[in-house]
Amino acid sequence: MRFFSDNAAPVHPAVLDAMATADELDTAYDGDRWSRRLDERFAELFGTEVRVLWVPSGTAANCLALAALCPPHGAIVCHKDAHIQNDECGAPEFFTHGAKLLLAEGEGAKLTPETIGAVLSAARYDVHQQRPRAISITNATEYGRVYTADEVAAIGALAKERGLGFHMDGARFANAVVATGAAPAALTWQAGVDALSFGFVKNGGMNAEALVFFDTALADDTLYRRKKAGHLLSKGRYLAAQLLAMLERDIWLDCARASNAGAALLAAAAGPRLIHPAEANEVFLRVSPDEAAALRAKGFDFYDWGPGEARLVVSWNQRADAIRPLADAIAAL
Amino acid sequence: MRFFSDNAAPVHPAVLDAMATADELDTAYDGDRWSRRLDERFAELFGTEVRVLWVPSGTAANCLALAALCPPHGAIVCHKDAHIQNDECGAPEFFTHGAKLLLAEGEGAKLTPETIGAVLSAARYDVHQQRPRAISITNATEYGRVYTADEVAAIGALAKERGLGFHMDGARFANAVVATGAAPAALTWQAGVDALSFGFVKNGGMNAEALVFFDTALADDTLYRRKKAGHLLSKGRYLAAQLLAMLERDIWLDCARASNAGAALLAAAAGPRLIHPAEANEVFLRVSPDEAAALRAKGFDFYDWGPGEARLVVSWNQRADAIRPLADAIAAL
Amino acid sequence: MRFFSDNAAPVHPAVLDAMATADELDTAYDGDRWSRRLDERFAELFGTEVRVLWVPSGTAANCLALAALCPPHGAIVCHKDAHIQNDECGAPEFFTHGAKLLLAEGEGAKLTPETIGAVLSAARYDVHQQRPRAISITNATEYGRVYTADEVAAIGALAKERGLGFHMDGARFANAVVATGAAPAALTWQAGVDALSFGFVKNGGMNAEALVFFDTALADDTLYRRKKAGHLLSKGRYLAAQLLAMLERDIWLDCARASNAGAALLAAAAGPRLIHPAEANEVFLRVSPDEAAALRAKGFDFYDWGPGEARLVVSWNQRADAIRPLADAIAAL
Amino acid sequence: MRFFSDNAAPVHPAVLDAMATADELDTAYDGDRWSRRLDERFAELFGTEVRVLWVPSGTAANCLALAALCPPHGAIVCHKDAHIQNDECGAPEFFTHGAKLLLAEGEGAKLTPETIGAVLSAARYDVHQQRPRAISITNATEYGRVYTADEVAAIGALAKERGLGFHMDGARFANAVVATGAAPAALTWQAGVDALSFGFVKNGGMNAEALVFFDTALADDTLYRRKKAGHLLSKGRYLAAQLLAMLERDIWLDCARASNAGAALLAAAAGPRLIHPAEANEVFLRVSPDEAAALRAKGFDFYDWGPGEARLVVSWNQRADAIRPLADAIAAL
């Protein structure tokens, strides 16, 4: 059983079905009837007007959002372990044309107004430094932690007070919604978020993510940026159909419930081995090299995450009966 | 019947089938077994060693190729009607970080050593101008013309003589192969092409194009550039599977044969109305506004292409019986 | 005698004196008392509020202005022979992060509302093309022609109507002012110009040009861009002092009067050999290779400017007695 | 007396004289006889072949060097307090088109093979992160410390072993040479440095810095990058003349000797208040707000440098008799 990454999982059958259904001639790019439904459909979900662009990767969603919020001579505050800092090969710098990421601290890759404020206070506000223009947080975080609506709102208040844009990398937004029980609106625009990278691929999608602008004025230029970056795919209906399918009958929530539950099962078995509370679908464990080898010998695959640490990620399609053997193996270490 | 664009057509059933077949857990990004087969499979096709990267759009393929061939302070010679100049919203400038496109003339969007040479001769070779570093041609061209292997080779010889990289935008490469009857090798690396954007999406694919490096050393840095541009999709196997499926049993050739044949039917009906020889799957017609309206009244949709001109594009799935009514309508004008 | 370029000329004594006078300790960068006088001093000259930044090169002035007026996904209309197109090695693309130059036609490198309008009409206003966002003209032009205040205003009216920014490359602005007899205000902000690259170096300065924003809101971000591009020199007072010195006692006008007069002398001698009316300080002649050789044999140096053509540029310090021998030699051809 | 910054100081008389001497007509840009002497003159100084470009700012020198050493998808290891990180408004990201700075620790802004190695070890060498391609150190450092030749060589050996380029920001290179007593060669190319930003402006120059390539192949592309960035000034001889003047009769060393000596005087007075050993021309002191106010009341100006800390910088023209009153005032605190 593989617990490497939710990126490696297969695609939800409803997504494949929707793509097959979309397999008829329509207008190219994003003029088709699926793409044209996105704004309305996501507006329903969030209970407010939004502008939504599909893109084929989370990196594209994140970096288009950052480029909309921060000029080349600006800076973006994020966690030092953020995906945009560590896992996108400088895509933020590419899309923003050179904005700087200012790195904040925080347990479990979570930021707080205090840790963000420390970075903002350390900045000099003269032309010799890139001026902070945006904050980016990840929910659920890279370490499987979640921000509650209140926690997001506290950061949103800081962003508003300082005149900063506010981006949420929601590669695992569904997991955060499930974990917190909060409404999508409460976790985002009601908490001051201007742009959300709403992830579907890690949660059962294939190659469509939604870039959701709550500050709808940001969408206009982003349409050009998306094209300029090669992300305006010519048969966009196959992306739009994926997003619509995931939202139907709350599939996106079901998938996240399953993966969160799987992680909870593993976490319960791990007990004191847990490095971070397993609030979403990721579990970080302390395991010795020998223990890791023992787990692998039983057929469980996962990433080492620094010395003596392992990362286990549960995917949408790994249900309890598939998880339990690993939970038992961990408990038996 | 719509003849707007081959971008609007549905996806070949074999492609959808292959994607469904790839729907199982494997390694993320491009470490899966489909992606890992690409180099070998395309090497078979081209009869030489190649490095192949999937990307989700032709713009990404083109611009990653250009960035591999031309530094920010260089220039790229292309036709003034080239897709990279007119239809990619500055993506070449974005990916290359500011290289300049130098525009050459030529009937039907075709370049020749002479028209390219004229541009090269007009350049000053001092630091006040961006030095030409690459040539990019489109085969089949934006006006449905094709380059023969000899024509490509003549340009390739010029490129070699002047120390320039040579890129082919093959968004409709299949149509060119079918139209010329030339071997893929003869149209590309044997003619001096360093990098080919091998298009599948206009020809029955969904959202996977192949960037083929014949100069294999160019691939290494491009892997980073692809990631940095957000084009390293996390579930890459669904892209790789599309490419492999199209190459199986020569589906890519069958599709192009069909669309070329459809265009030939329309061209025959058009007779003296033809603006360019219809060598691939596009037909450009002289039609008055009244005539265009008459065709539309009969249910045929297409783009106006300047005053008194229309562009008709035949897709892979439009077979003769679907084309004939339009041919008849054109003949009857 | 060298007539290569006004770039090659020495520096006006008043400029050197002013630099020596500025040679005392003051605040670094642009906080010194010379730099802080610029806004007010240029406001006097132009009769309106302005924001002025010194920069060490005309390329920096031009490209910072363009970056202020045009986003990376925008386009700038300029003449096909404009300095920003042909002589800055892609600096506009670098500073704007990839904006495209759209090239218009026009005799003597002069644009008109008609030729600009032709380019604007040819643009498609969809996301597949970079949207025109600015117009840039050069006054005096690269061929020694000048725009009158009315001609500038006609273009300014078009810019306003289309919502485009309006930049003037005034590397030889002084020559245009002298040639037209127009007030600096009439040639610029009263005619709709938002940003002026006000050249001093070709006119007796050393290494300071003034970037003048009539749309003063554009200056704020430009302060960051200037720093980011390495153009915020640490001892800025030596640049500011140059600009102030040139404006004192109308030295800038005296210098331009001298060079314009010299060019007029040469033009009178050239008669039918003139390719363009010599309105500023540049003279373009038809001369055979033998004739060019004959002039050079007499000690006159200049650039060939295409086959059978020569460019002669008169500098601020070449007074009539120095020019006459060349005029005589031309007349004697 | 002002001890804000060596950037604020006046210019050495020999520099002004040389600029006046260069005030005659010559070829524009860098074709003049002063610019053409630079390679040879610096080769004498360094005892090896070099390619030298003048640029008008240290930021330009640094960032052109970094762009020569690191591609857009690469990374550069530097100290977290480096000028390129904190004081150039993202110019490194601009010139390199998005390379990332990886921040290393070290007392007094000094790096060691160990602290650099820690950063290199923390990097993942996959396409998801920008690969380290260069190291940049500052000598003398931002805190007035110097690297000995052996210390530089140890880092140079690491760079070579890892295949990394090696840049030295020598904004205060002269101070480092004087402080260490090392030969310029020993501190640079013999220690593995590929490119040096050789600073003159803080040391008595006006607006010319030397970018010295020991890896001479890097200069070719840099000529284009310099132009593209607007740093190829048209009257380059006034920059070249500055550099040549400073090298004549060892003026550059005399100036640095004076400012180092002044700092030593202050440091001796400061005793236990010293935060860093004052090896070059900068002194960092612990002073309470009241003490700082007391010093200022006596007419001494300087920067606060964090709470309870002050930075005093001695300029080339501040001789012992000017320094002593401040030294006395510090001693009397």
mmCIF file with all atom_site columns, N, CA and C in Angstrom, chain A residues 2 7-11 23 25-26 29 56-57 87 91 201 205 227-231 233-235 237-238, chain B residues 2 7-11 23 25-26 29 56-57 87 89 91 201 205 227-231 233-235 237-238:
data_model
loop_
_atom_site.group_PDB
_atom_site.id
_atom_site.type_symbol
_atom_site.label_atom_id
_atom_site.label_alt_id
_atom_site.label_comp_id
_atom_site.label_asym_id
_atom_site.label_entity_id
_atom_site.label_seq_id
_atom_site.pdbx_PDB_ins_code
_atom_site.Cartn_x
_atom_site.Cartn_y
_atom_site.Cartn_z
_atom_site.occupancy
_atom_site.B_iso_or_equiv
_atom_site.pdbx_formal_charge
_atom_site.auth_seq_id
_atom_site.auth_comp_id
_atom_site.auth_asym_id
_atom_site.auth_atom_id
_atom_site.pdbx_PDB_model_num
ATOM 1   N N  . ARG A 1 2   ? 0.515   2.195  -0.818  1.00 0.00 ? 2   ARG A N  1
ATOM 2   C CA . ARG A 1 2   ? 1.321   3.401  -0.945  1.00 0.00 ? 2   ARG A CA 1
ATOM 3   C C  . ARG A 1 2   ? 0.687   4.562  -0.209  1.00 0.00 ? 2   ARG A C  1
ATOM 4   N N  . ASN A 1 7   ? -1.186  12.917 -4.412  1.00 0.00 ? 7   ASN A N  1
ATOM 5   C CA . ASN A 1 7   ? -1.008  13.193 -5.839  1.00 0.00 ? 7   ASN A CA 1
ATOM 6   C C  . ASN A 1 7   ? -0.950  11.922 -6.673  1.00 0.00 ? 7   ASN A C  1
ATOM 7   N N  . ALA A 1 8   ? -0.623  10.830 -6.030  1.00 0.00 ? 8   ALA A N  1
ATOM 8   C CA . ALA A 1 8   ? -0.411  9.594  -6.765  1.00 0.00 ? 8   ALA A CA 1
ATOM 9   C C  . ALA A 1 8   ? -1.693  8.784  -6.920  1.00 0.00 ? 8   ALA A C  1
ATOM 10  N N  . ALA A 1 9   ? -2.718  9.194  -6.219  1.00 0.00 ? 9   ALA A N  1
ATOM 11  C CA . ALA A 1 9   ? -3.958  8.417  -6.211  1.00 0.00 ? 9   ALA A CA 1
ATOM 12  C C  . ALA A 1 9   ? -4.674  8.461  -7.559  1.00 0.00 ? 9   ALA A C  1
ATOM 13  N N  . PRO A 1 10  ? -5.555  7.524  -7.777  1.00 0.00 ? 10  PRO A N  1
ATOM 14  C CA . PRO A 1 10  ? -6.365  7.582  -9.006  1.00 0.00 ? 10  PRO A CA 1
ATOM 15  C C  . PRO A 1 10  ? -7.422  8.691  -8.901  1.00 0.00 ? 10  PRO A C  1
ATOM 16  N N  . VAL A 1 11  ? -8.249  8.725  -9.923  1.00 0.00 ? 11  VAL A N  1
ATOM 17  C CA . VAL A 1 11  ? -9.230  9.788  -10.074 1.00 0.00 ? 11  VAL A CA 1
ATOM 18  C C  . VAL A 1 11  ? -10.599 9.249  -9.682  1.00 0.00 ? 11  VAL A C  1
ATOM 19  N N  . ASP A 1 23  ? -17.287 15.213 -23.519 1.00 0.00 ? 23  ASP A N  1
ATOM 20  C CA . ASP A 1 23  ? -16.585 14.887 -24.746 1.00 0.00 ? 23  ASP A CA 1
ATOM 21  C C  . ASP A 1 23  ? -17.443 15.144 -25.976 1.00 0.00 ? 23  ASP A C  1
ATOM 22  N N  . LEU A 1 25  ? -18.256 18.388 -29.033 1.00 0.00 ? 25  LEU A N  1
ATOM 23  C CA . LEU A 1 25  ? -17.750 19.646 -29.552 1.00 0.00 ? 25  LEU A CA 1
ATOM 24  C C  . LEU A 1 25  ? -18.357 20.824 -28.823 1.00 0.00 ? 25  LEU A C  1
ATOM 25  N N  . ASP A 1 26  ? -17.509 21.756 -28.465 1.00 0.00 ? 26  ASP A N  1
ATOM 26  C CA . ASP A 1 26  ? -17.998 23.021 -27.915 1.00 0.00 ? 26  ASP A CA 1
ATOM 27  C C  . ASP A 1 26  ? -16.932 24.062 -28.241 1.00 0.00 ? 26  ASP A C  1
ATOM 28  N N  . TYR A 1 29  ? -11.051 26.773 -25.576 1.00 0.00 ? 29  TYR A N  1
ATOM 29  C CA . TYR A 1 29  ? -10.557 27.536 -24.418 1.00 0.00 ? 29  TYR A CA 1
ATOM 30  C C  . TYR A 1 29  ? -11.591 27.532 -23.293 1.00 0.00 ? 29  TYR A C  1
ATOM 31  N N  . PRO A 1 56  ? -4.468  23.879 -14.695 1.00 0.00 ? 56  PRO A N  1
ATOM 32  C CA . PRO A 1 56  ? -4.138  22.448 -14.610 1.00 0.00 ? 56  PRO A CA 1
ATOM 33  C C  . PRO A 1 56  ? -3.238  22.059 -13.446 1.00 0.00 ? 56  PRO A C  1
ATOM 34  N N  . SER A 1 57  ? -2.785  23.000 -12.645 1.00 0.00 ? 57  SER A N  1
ATOM 35  C CA . SER A 1 57  ? -1.921  22.611 -11.523 1.00 0.00 ? 57  SER A CA 1
ATOM 36  C C  . SER A 1 57  ? -2.093  23.574 -10.366 1.00 0.00 ? 57  SER A C  1
ATOM 37  N N  . ASP A 1 87  ? 8.582   23.953 -2.795  1.00 0.00 ? 87  ASP A N  1
ATOM 38  C CA . ASP A 1 87  ? 8.201   22.863 -3.697  1.00 0.00 ? 87  ASP A CA 1
ATOM 39  C C  . ASP A 1 87  ? 7.745   23.320 -5.064  1.00 0.00 ? 87  ASP A C  1
ATOM 40  N N  . ALA A 1 91  ? 8.472   29.071 -8.899  1.00 0.00 ? 91  ALA A N  1
ATOM 41  C CA . ALA A 1 91  ? 7.326   29.514 -9.697  1.00 0.00 ? 91  ALA A CA 1
ATOM 42  C C  . ALA A 1 91  ? 6.742   30.836 -9.180  1.00 0.00 ? 91  ALA A C  1
ATOM 43  N N  . VAL A 1 201 ? -7.112  18.125 -7.253  1.00 0.00 ? 201 VAL A N  1
ATOM 44  C CA . VAL A 1 201 ? -6.328  17.010 -7.773  1.00 0.00 ? 201 VAL A CA 1
ATOM 45  C C  . VAL A 1 201 ? -5.906  16.049 -6.661  1.00 0.00 ? 201 VAL A C  1
ATOM 46  N N  . GLY A 1 205 ? -9.463  14.589 -8.077  1.00 0.00 ? 205 GLY A N  1
ATOM 47  C CA . GLY A 1 205 ? -9.491  15.168 -9.420  1.00 0.00 ? 205 GLY A CA 1
ATOM 48  C C  . GLY A 1 205 ? -8.346  14.647 -10.267 1.00 0.00 ? 205 GLY A C  1
ATOM 49  N N  . LYS A 1 227 ? -3.174  32.951 -19.786 1.00 0.00 ? 227 LYS A N  1
ATOM 50  C CA . LYS A 1 227 ? -2.841  32.654 -21.176 1.00 0.00 ? 227 LYS A CA 1
ATOM 51  C C  . LYS A 1 227 ? -1.339  32.747 -21.403 1.00 0.00 ? 227 LYS A C  1
ATOM 52  N N  . LYS A 1 228 ? -0.760  33.821 -20.920 1.00 0.00 ? 228 LYS A N  1
ATOM 53  C CA . LYS A 1 228 ? 0.663   34.097 -21.117 1.00 0.00 ? 228 LYS A CA 1
ATOM 54  C C  . LYS A 1 228 ? 1.541   32.999 -20.505 1.00 0.00 ? 228 LYS A C  1
ATOM 55  N N  . ALA A 1 229 ? 1.014   32.343 -19.499 1.00 0.00 ? 229 ALA A N  1
ATOM 56  C CA . ALA A 1 229 ? 1.774   31.272 -18.853 1.00 0.00 ? 229 ALA A CA 1
ATOM 57  C C  . ALA A 1 229 ? 1.491   29.902 -19.473 1.00 0.00 ? 229 ALA A C  1
ATOM 58  N N  . GLY A 1 230 ? 0.699   29.890 -20.535 1.00 0.00 ? 230 GLY A N  1
ATOM 59  C CA . GLY A 1 230 ? 0.411   28.612 -21.188 1.00 0.00 ? 230 GLY A CA 1
ATOM 60  C C  . GLY A 1 230 ? -0.613  27.773 -20.463 1.00 0.00 ? 230 GLY A C  1
ATOM 61  N N  . HIS A 1 231 ? -1.373  28.394 -19.572 1.00 0.00 ? 231 HIS A N  1
ATOM 62  C CA . HIS A 1 231 ? -2.333  27.612 -18.788 1.00 0.00 ? 231 HIS A CA 1
ATOM 63  C C  . HIS A 1 231 ? -3.782  27.773 -19.244 1.00 0.00 ? 231 HIS A C  1
ATOM 64  N N  . LEU A 1 233 ? -5.809  26.178 -21.415 1.00 0.00 ? 233 LEU A N  1
ATOM 65  C CA . LEU A 1 233 ? -5.828  24.988 -22.263 1.00 0.00 ? 233 LEU A CA 1
ATOM 66  C C  . LEU A 1 233 ? -6.930  25.118 -23.315 1.00 0.00 ? 233 LEU A C  1
ATOM 67  N N  . SER A 1 234 ? -6.691  24.515 -24.471 1.00 0.00 ? 234 SER A N  1
ATOM 68  C CA . SER A 1 234 ? -7.620  24.762 -25.576 1.00 0.00 ? 234 SER A CA 1
ATOM 69  C C  . SER A 1 234 ? -8.929  23.986 -25.423 1.00 0.00 ? 234 SER A C  1
ATOM 70  N N  . LYS A 1 235 ? -8.882  22.863 -24.769 1.00 0.00 ? 235 LYS A N  1
ATOM 71  C CA . LYS A 1 235 ? -10.126 22.123 -24.532 1.00 0.00 ? 235 LYS A CA 1
ATOM 72  C C  . LYS A 1 235 ? -10.477 22.208 -23.051 1.00 0.00 ? 235 LYS A C  1
ATOM 73  N N  . ARG A 1 237 ? -13.083 22.569 -21.465 1.00 0.00 ? 237 ARG A N  1
ATOM 74  C CA . ARG A 1 237 ? -14.281 21.946 -20.885 1.00 0.00 ? 237 ARG A CA 1
ATOM 75  C C  . ARG A 1 237 ? -13.954 20.684 -20.092 1.00 0.00 ? 237 ARG A C  1
ATOM 76  N N  . TYR A 1 238 ? -12.845 20.027 -20.437 1.00 0.00 ? 238 TYR A N  1
ATOM 77  C CA . TYR A 1 238 ? -12.496 18.816 -19.691 1.00 0.00 ? 238 TYR A CA 1
ATOM 78  C C  . TYR A 1 238 ? -11.973 19.151 -18.298 1.00 0.00 ? 238 TYR A C  1
ATOM 79  N N  . ARG B 1 2   ? -19.866 22.776 -36.957 1.00 0.00 ? 2   ARG B N  1
ATOM 80  C CA . ARG B 1 2   ? -18.892 23.781 -36.579 1.00 0.00 ? 2   ARG B CA 1
ATOM 81  C C  . ARG B 1 2   ? -17.542 23.503 -37.220 1.00 0.00 ? 2   ARG B C  1
ATOM 82  N N  . ASN B 1 7   ? -9.487  22.810 -32.107 1.00 0.00 ? 7   ASN B N  1
ATOM 83  C CA . ASN B 1 7   ? -9.420  22.845 -30.648 1.00 0.00 ? 7   ASN B CA 1
ATOM 84  C C  . ASN B 1 7   ? -10.756 22.522 -30.001 1.00 0.00 ? 7   ASN B C  1
ATOM 85  N N  . ALA B 1 8   ? -11.814 22.711 -30.749 1.00 0.00 ? 8   ALA B N  1
ATOM 86  C CA . ALA B 1 8   ? -13.146 22.565 -30.181 1.00 0.00 ? 8   ALA B CA 1
ATOM 87  C C  . ALA B 1 8   ? -13.658 21.128 -30.280 1.00 0.00 ? 8   ALA B C  1
ATOM 88  N N  . ALA B 1 9   ? -12.968 20.306 -31.031 1.00 0.00 ? 9   ALA B N  1
ATOM 89  C CA . ALA B 1 9   ? -13.441 18.941 -31.289 1.00 0.00 ? 9   ALA B CA 1
ATOM 90  C C  . ALA B 1 9   ? -13.384 18.075 -30.036 1.00 0.00 ? 9   ALA B C  1
ATOM 91  N N  . PRO B 1 10  ? -14.127 16.989 -30.046 1.00 0.00 ? 10  PRO B N  1
ATOM 92  C CA . PRO B 1 10  ? -14.029 16.056 -28.926 1.00 0.00 ? 10  PRO B CA 1
ATOM 93  C C  . PRO B 1 10  ? -12.721 15.261 -28.995 1.00 0.00 ? 10  PRO B C  1
ATOM 94  N N  . VAL B 1 11  ? -12.599 14.341 -28.079 1.00 0.00 ? 11  VAL B N  1
ATOM 95  C CA . VAL B 1 11  ? -11.371 13.575 -27.891 1.00 0.00 ? 11  VAL B CA 1
ATOM 96  C C  . VAL B 1 11  ? -11.556 12.195 -28.501 1.00 0.00 ? 11  VAL B C  1
ATOM 97  N N  . ASP B 1 23  ? -5.868  5.004  -14.809 1.00 0.00 ? 23  ASP B N  1
ATOM 98  C CA . ASP B 1 23  ? -6.474  5.448  -13.554 1.00 0.00 ? 23  ASP B CA 1
ATOM 99  C C  . ASP B 1 23  ? -6.178  4.498  -12.412 1.00 0.00 ? 23  ASP B C  1
ATOM 100 N N  . LEU B 1 25  ? -3.203  3.937  -9.057  1.00 0.00 ? 25  LEU B N  1
ATOM 101 C CA . LEU B 1 25  ? -2.156  4.610  -8.306  1.00 0.00 ? 25  LEU B CA 1
ATOM 102 C C  . LEU B 1 25  ? -0.798  4.368  -8.936  1.00 0.00 ? 25  LEU B C  1
ATOM 103 N N  . ASP B 1 26  ? -0.046  5.424  -9.076  1.00 0.00 ? 26  ASP B N  1
ATOM 104 C CA . ASP B 1 26  ? 1.348   5.294  -9.488  1.00 0.00 ? 26  ASP B CA 1
ATOM 105 C C  . ASP B 1 26  ? 2.094   6.485  -8.907  1.00 0.00 ? 26  ASP B C  1
ATOM 106 N N  . TYR B 1 29  ? 3.745   13.132 -10.471 1.00 0.00 ? 29  TYR B N  1
ATOM 107 C CA . TYR B 1 29  ? 4.514   13.926 -11.431 1.00 0.00 ? 29  TYR B CA 1
ATOM 108 C C  . TYR B 1 29  ? 4.853   13.088 -12.674 1.00 0.00 ? 29  TYR B C  1
ATOM 109 N N  . PRO B 1 56  ? 0.709   20.425 -20.833 1.00 0.00 ? 56  PRO B N  1
ATOM 110 C CA . PRO B 1 56  ? -0.729  20.462 -21.079 1.00 0.00 ? 56  PRO B CA 1
ATOM 111 C C  . PRO B 1 56  ? -1.189  21.420 -22.178 1.00 0.00 ? 56  PRO B C  1
ATOM 112 N N  . SER B 1 57  ? -0.268  22.154 -22.780 1.00 0.00 ? 57  SER B N  1
ATOM 113 C CA . SER B 1 57  ? -0.707  23.065 -23.851 1.00 0.00 ? 57  SER B CA 1
ATOM 114 C C  . SER B 1 57  ? 0.390   23.270 -24.869 1.00 0.00 ? 57  SER B C  1
ATOM 115 N N  . ASP B 1 87  ? -0.759  34.722 -31.078 1.00 0.00 ? 87  ASP B N  1
ATOM 116 C CA . ASP B 1 87  ? -1.828  34.012 -30.378 1.00 0.00 ? 87  ASP B CA 1
ATOM 117 C C  . ASP B 1 87  ? -1.433  33.473 -29.022 1.00 0.00 ? 87  ASP B C  1
ATOM 118 N N  . CYS B 1 89  ? -0.238  35.628 -26.406 1.00 0.00 ? 89  CYS B N  1
ATOM 119 C CA . CYS B 1 89  ? -0.265  36.712 -25.403 1.00 0.00 ? 89  CYS B CA 1
ATOM 120 C C  . CYS B 1 89  ? 1.103   36.987 -24.779 1.00 0.00 ? 89  CYS B C  1
ATOM 121 N N  . ALA B 1 91  ? 3.530   34.827 -24.366 1.00 0.00 ? 91  ALA B N  1
ATOM 122 C CA . ALA B 1 91  ? 4.134   33.697 -23.647 1.00 0.00 ? 91  ALA B CA 1
ATOM 123 C C  . ALA B 1 91  ? 5.600   33.476 -24.043 1.00 0.00 ? 91  ALA B C  1
ATOM 124 N N  . VAL B 1 201 ? -3.442  17.723 -29.258 1.00 0.00 ? 201 VAL B N  1
ATOM 125 C CA . VAL B 1 201 ? -4.753  18.180 -28.813 1.00 0.00 ? 201 VAL B CA 1
ATOM 126 C C  . VAL B 1 201 ? -5.656  18.559 -29.988 1.00 0.00 ? 201 VAL B C  1
ATOM 127 N N  . GLY B 1 205 ? -6.454  14.611 -29.196 1.00 0.00 ? 205 GLY B N  1
ATOM 128 C CA . GLY B 1 205 ? -6.035  14.508 -27.800 1.00 0.00 ? 205 GLY B CA 1
ATOM 129 C C  . GLY B 1 205 ? -6.884  15.399 -26.912 1.00 0.00 ? 205 GLY B C  1
ATOM 130 N N  . LYS B 1 227 ? 8.647   22.817 -14.421 1.00 0.00 ? 227 LYS B N  1
ATOM 131 C CA . LYS B 1 227 ? 8.135   22.880 -13.050 1.00 0.00 ? 227 LYS B CA 1
ATOM 132 C C  . LYS B 1 227 ? 7.869   24.324 -12.645 1.00 0.00 ? 227 LYS B C  1
ATOM 133 N N  . LYS B 1 228 ? 8.831   25.176 -12.910 1.00 0.00 ? 228 LYS B N  1
ATOM 134 C CA . LYS B 1 228 ? 8.763   26.582 -12.505 1.00 0.00 ? 228 LYS B CA 1
ATOM 135 C C  . LYS B 1 228 ? 7.576   27.291 -13.162 1.00 0.00 ? 228 LYS B C  1
ATOM 136 N N  . ALA B 1 229 ? 7.168   26.798 -14.308 1.00 0.00 ? 229 ALA B N  1
ATOM 137 C CA . ALA B 1 229 ? 6.031   27.411 -15.004 1.00 0.00 ? 229 ALA B CA 1
ATOM 138 C C  . ALA B 1 229 ? 4.706   26.759 -14.624 1.00 0.00 ? 229 ALA B C  1
ATOM 139 N N  . GLY B 1 230 ? 4.738   25.850 -13.663 1.00 0.00 ? 230 GLY B N  1
ATOM 140 C CA . GLY B 1 230 ? 3.499   25.209 -13.228 1.00 0.00 ? 230 GLY B CA 1
ATOM 141 C C  . GLY B 1 230 ? 2.985   24.148 -14.188 1.00 0.00 ? 230 GLY B C  1
ATOM 142 N N  . HIS B 1 231 ? 3.850   23.654 -15.052 1.00 0.00 ? 231 HIS B N  1
ATOM 143 C CA . HIS B 1 231 ? 3.401   22.675 -16.045 1.00 0.00 ? 231 HIS B CA 1
ATOM 144 C C  . HIS B 1 231 ? 3.819   21.243 -15.733 1.00 0.00 ? 231 HIS B C  1
ATOM 145 N N  . LEU B 1 233 ? 2.484   18.642 -14.047 1.00 0.00 ? 233 LEU B N  1
ATOM 146 C CA . LEU B 1 233 ? 1.236   18.267 -13.377 1.00 0.00 ? 233 LEU B CA 1
ATOM 147 C C  . LEU B 1 233 ? 1.489   17.086 -12.448 1.00 0.00 ? 233 LEU B C  1
ATOM 148 N N  . SER B 1 234 ? 0.720   17.030 -11.373 1.00 0.00 ? 234 SER B N  1
ATOM 149 C CA . SER B 1 234 ? 1.038   16.027 -10.364 1.00 0.00 ? 234 SER B CA 1
ATOM 150 C C  . SER B 1 234 ? 0.596   14.626 -10.770 1.00 0.00 ? 234 SER B C  1
ATOM 151 N N  . LYS B 1 235 ? -0.438  14.542 -11.565 1.00 0.00 ? 235 LYS B N  1
ATOM 152 C CA . LYS B 1 235 ? -0.849  13.218 -12.033 1.00 0.00 ? 235 LYS B CA 1
ATOM 153 C C  . LYS B 1 235 ? -0.535  13.107 -13.521 1.00 0.00 ? 235 LYS B C  1
ATOM 154 N N  . ARG B 1 237 ? 0.548   10.867 -15.331 1.00 0.00 ? 237 ARG B N  1
ATOM 155 C CA . ARG B 1 237 ? 0.287   9.654  -16.116 1.00 0.00 ? 237 ARG B CA 1
ATOM 156 C C  . ARG B 1 237 ? -0.916  9.815  -17.036 1.00 0.00 ? 237 ARG B C  1
ATOM 157 N N  . TYR B 1 238 ? -1.832  10.719 -16.666 1.00 0.00 ? 238 TYR B N  1
ATOM 158 C CA . TYR B 1 238 ? -2.997  10.920 -17.534 1.00 0.00 ? 238 TYR B CA 1
ATOM 159 C C  . TYR B 1 238 ? -2.627  11.694 -18.798 1.00 0.00 ? 238 TYR B C  1
#
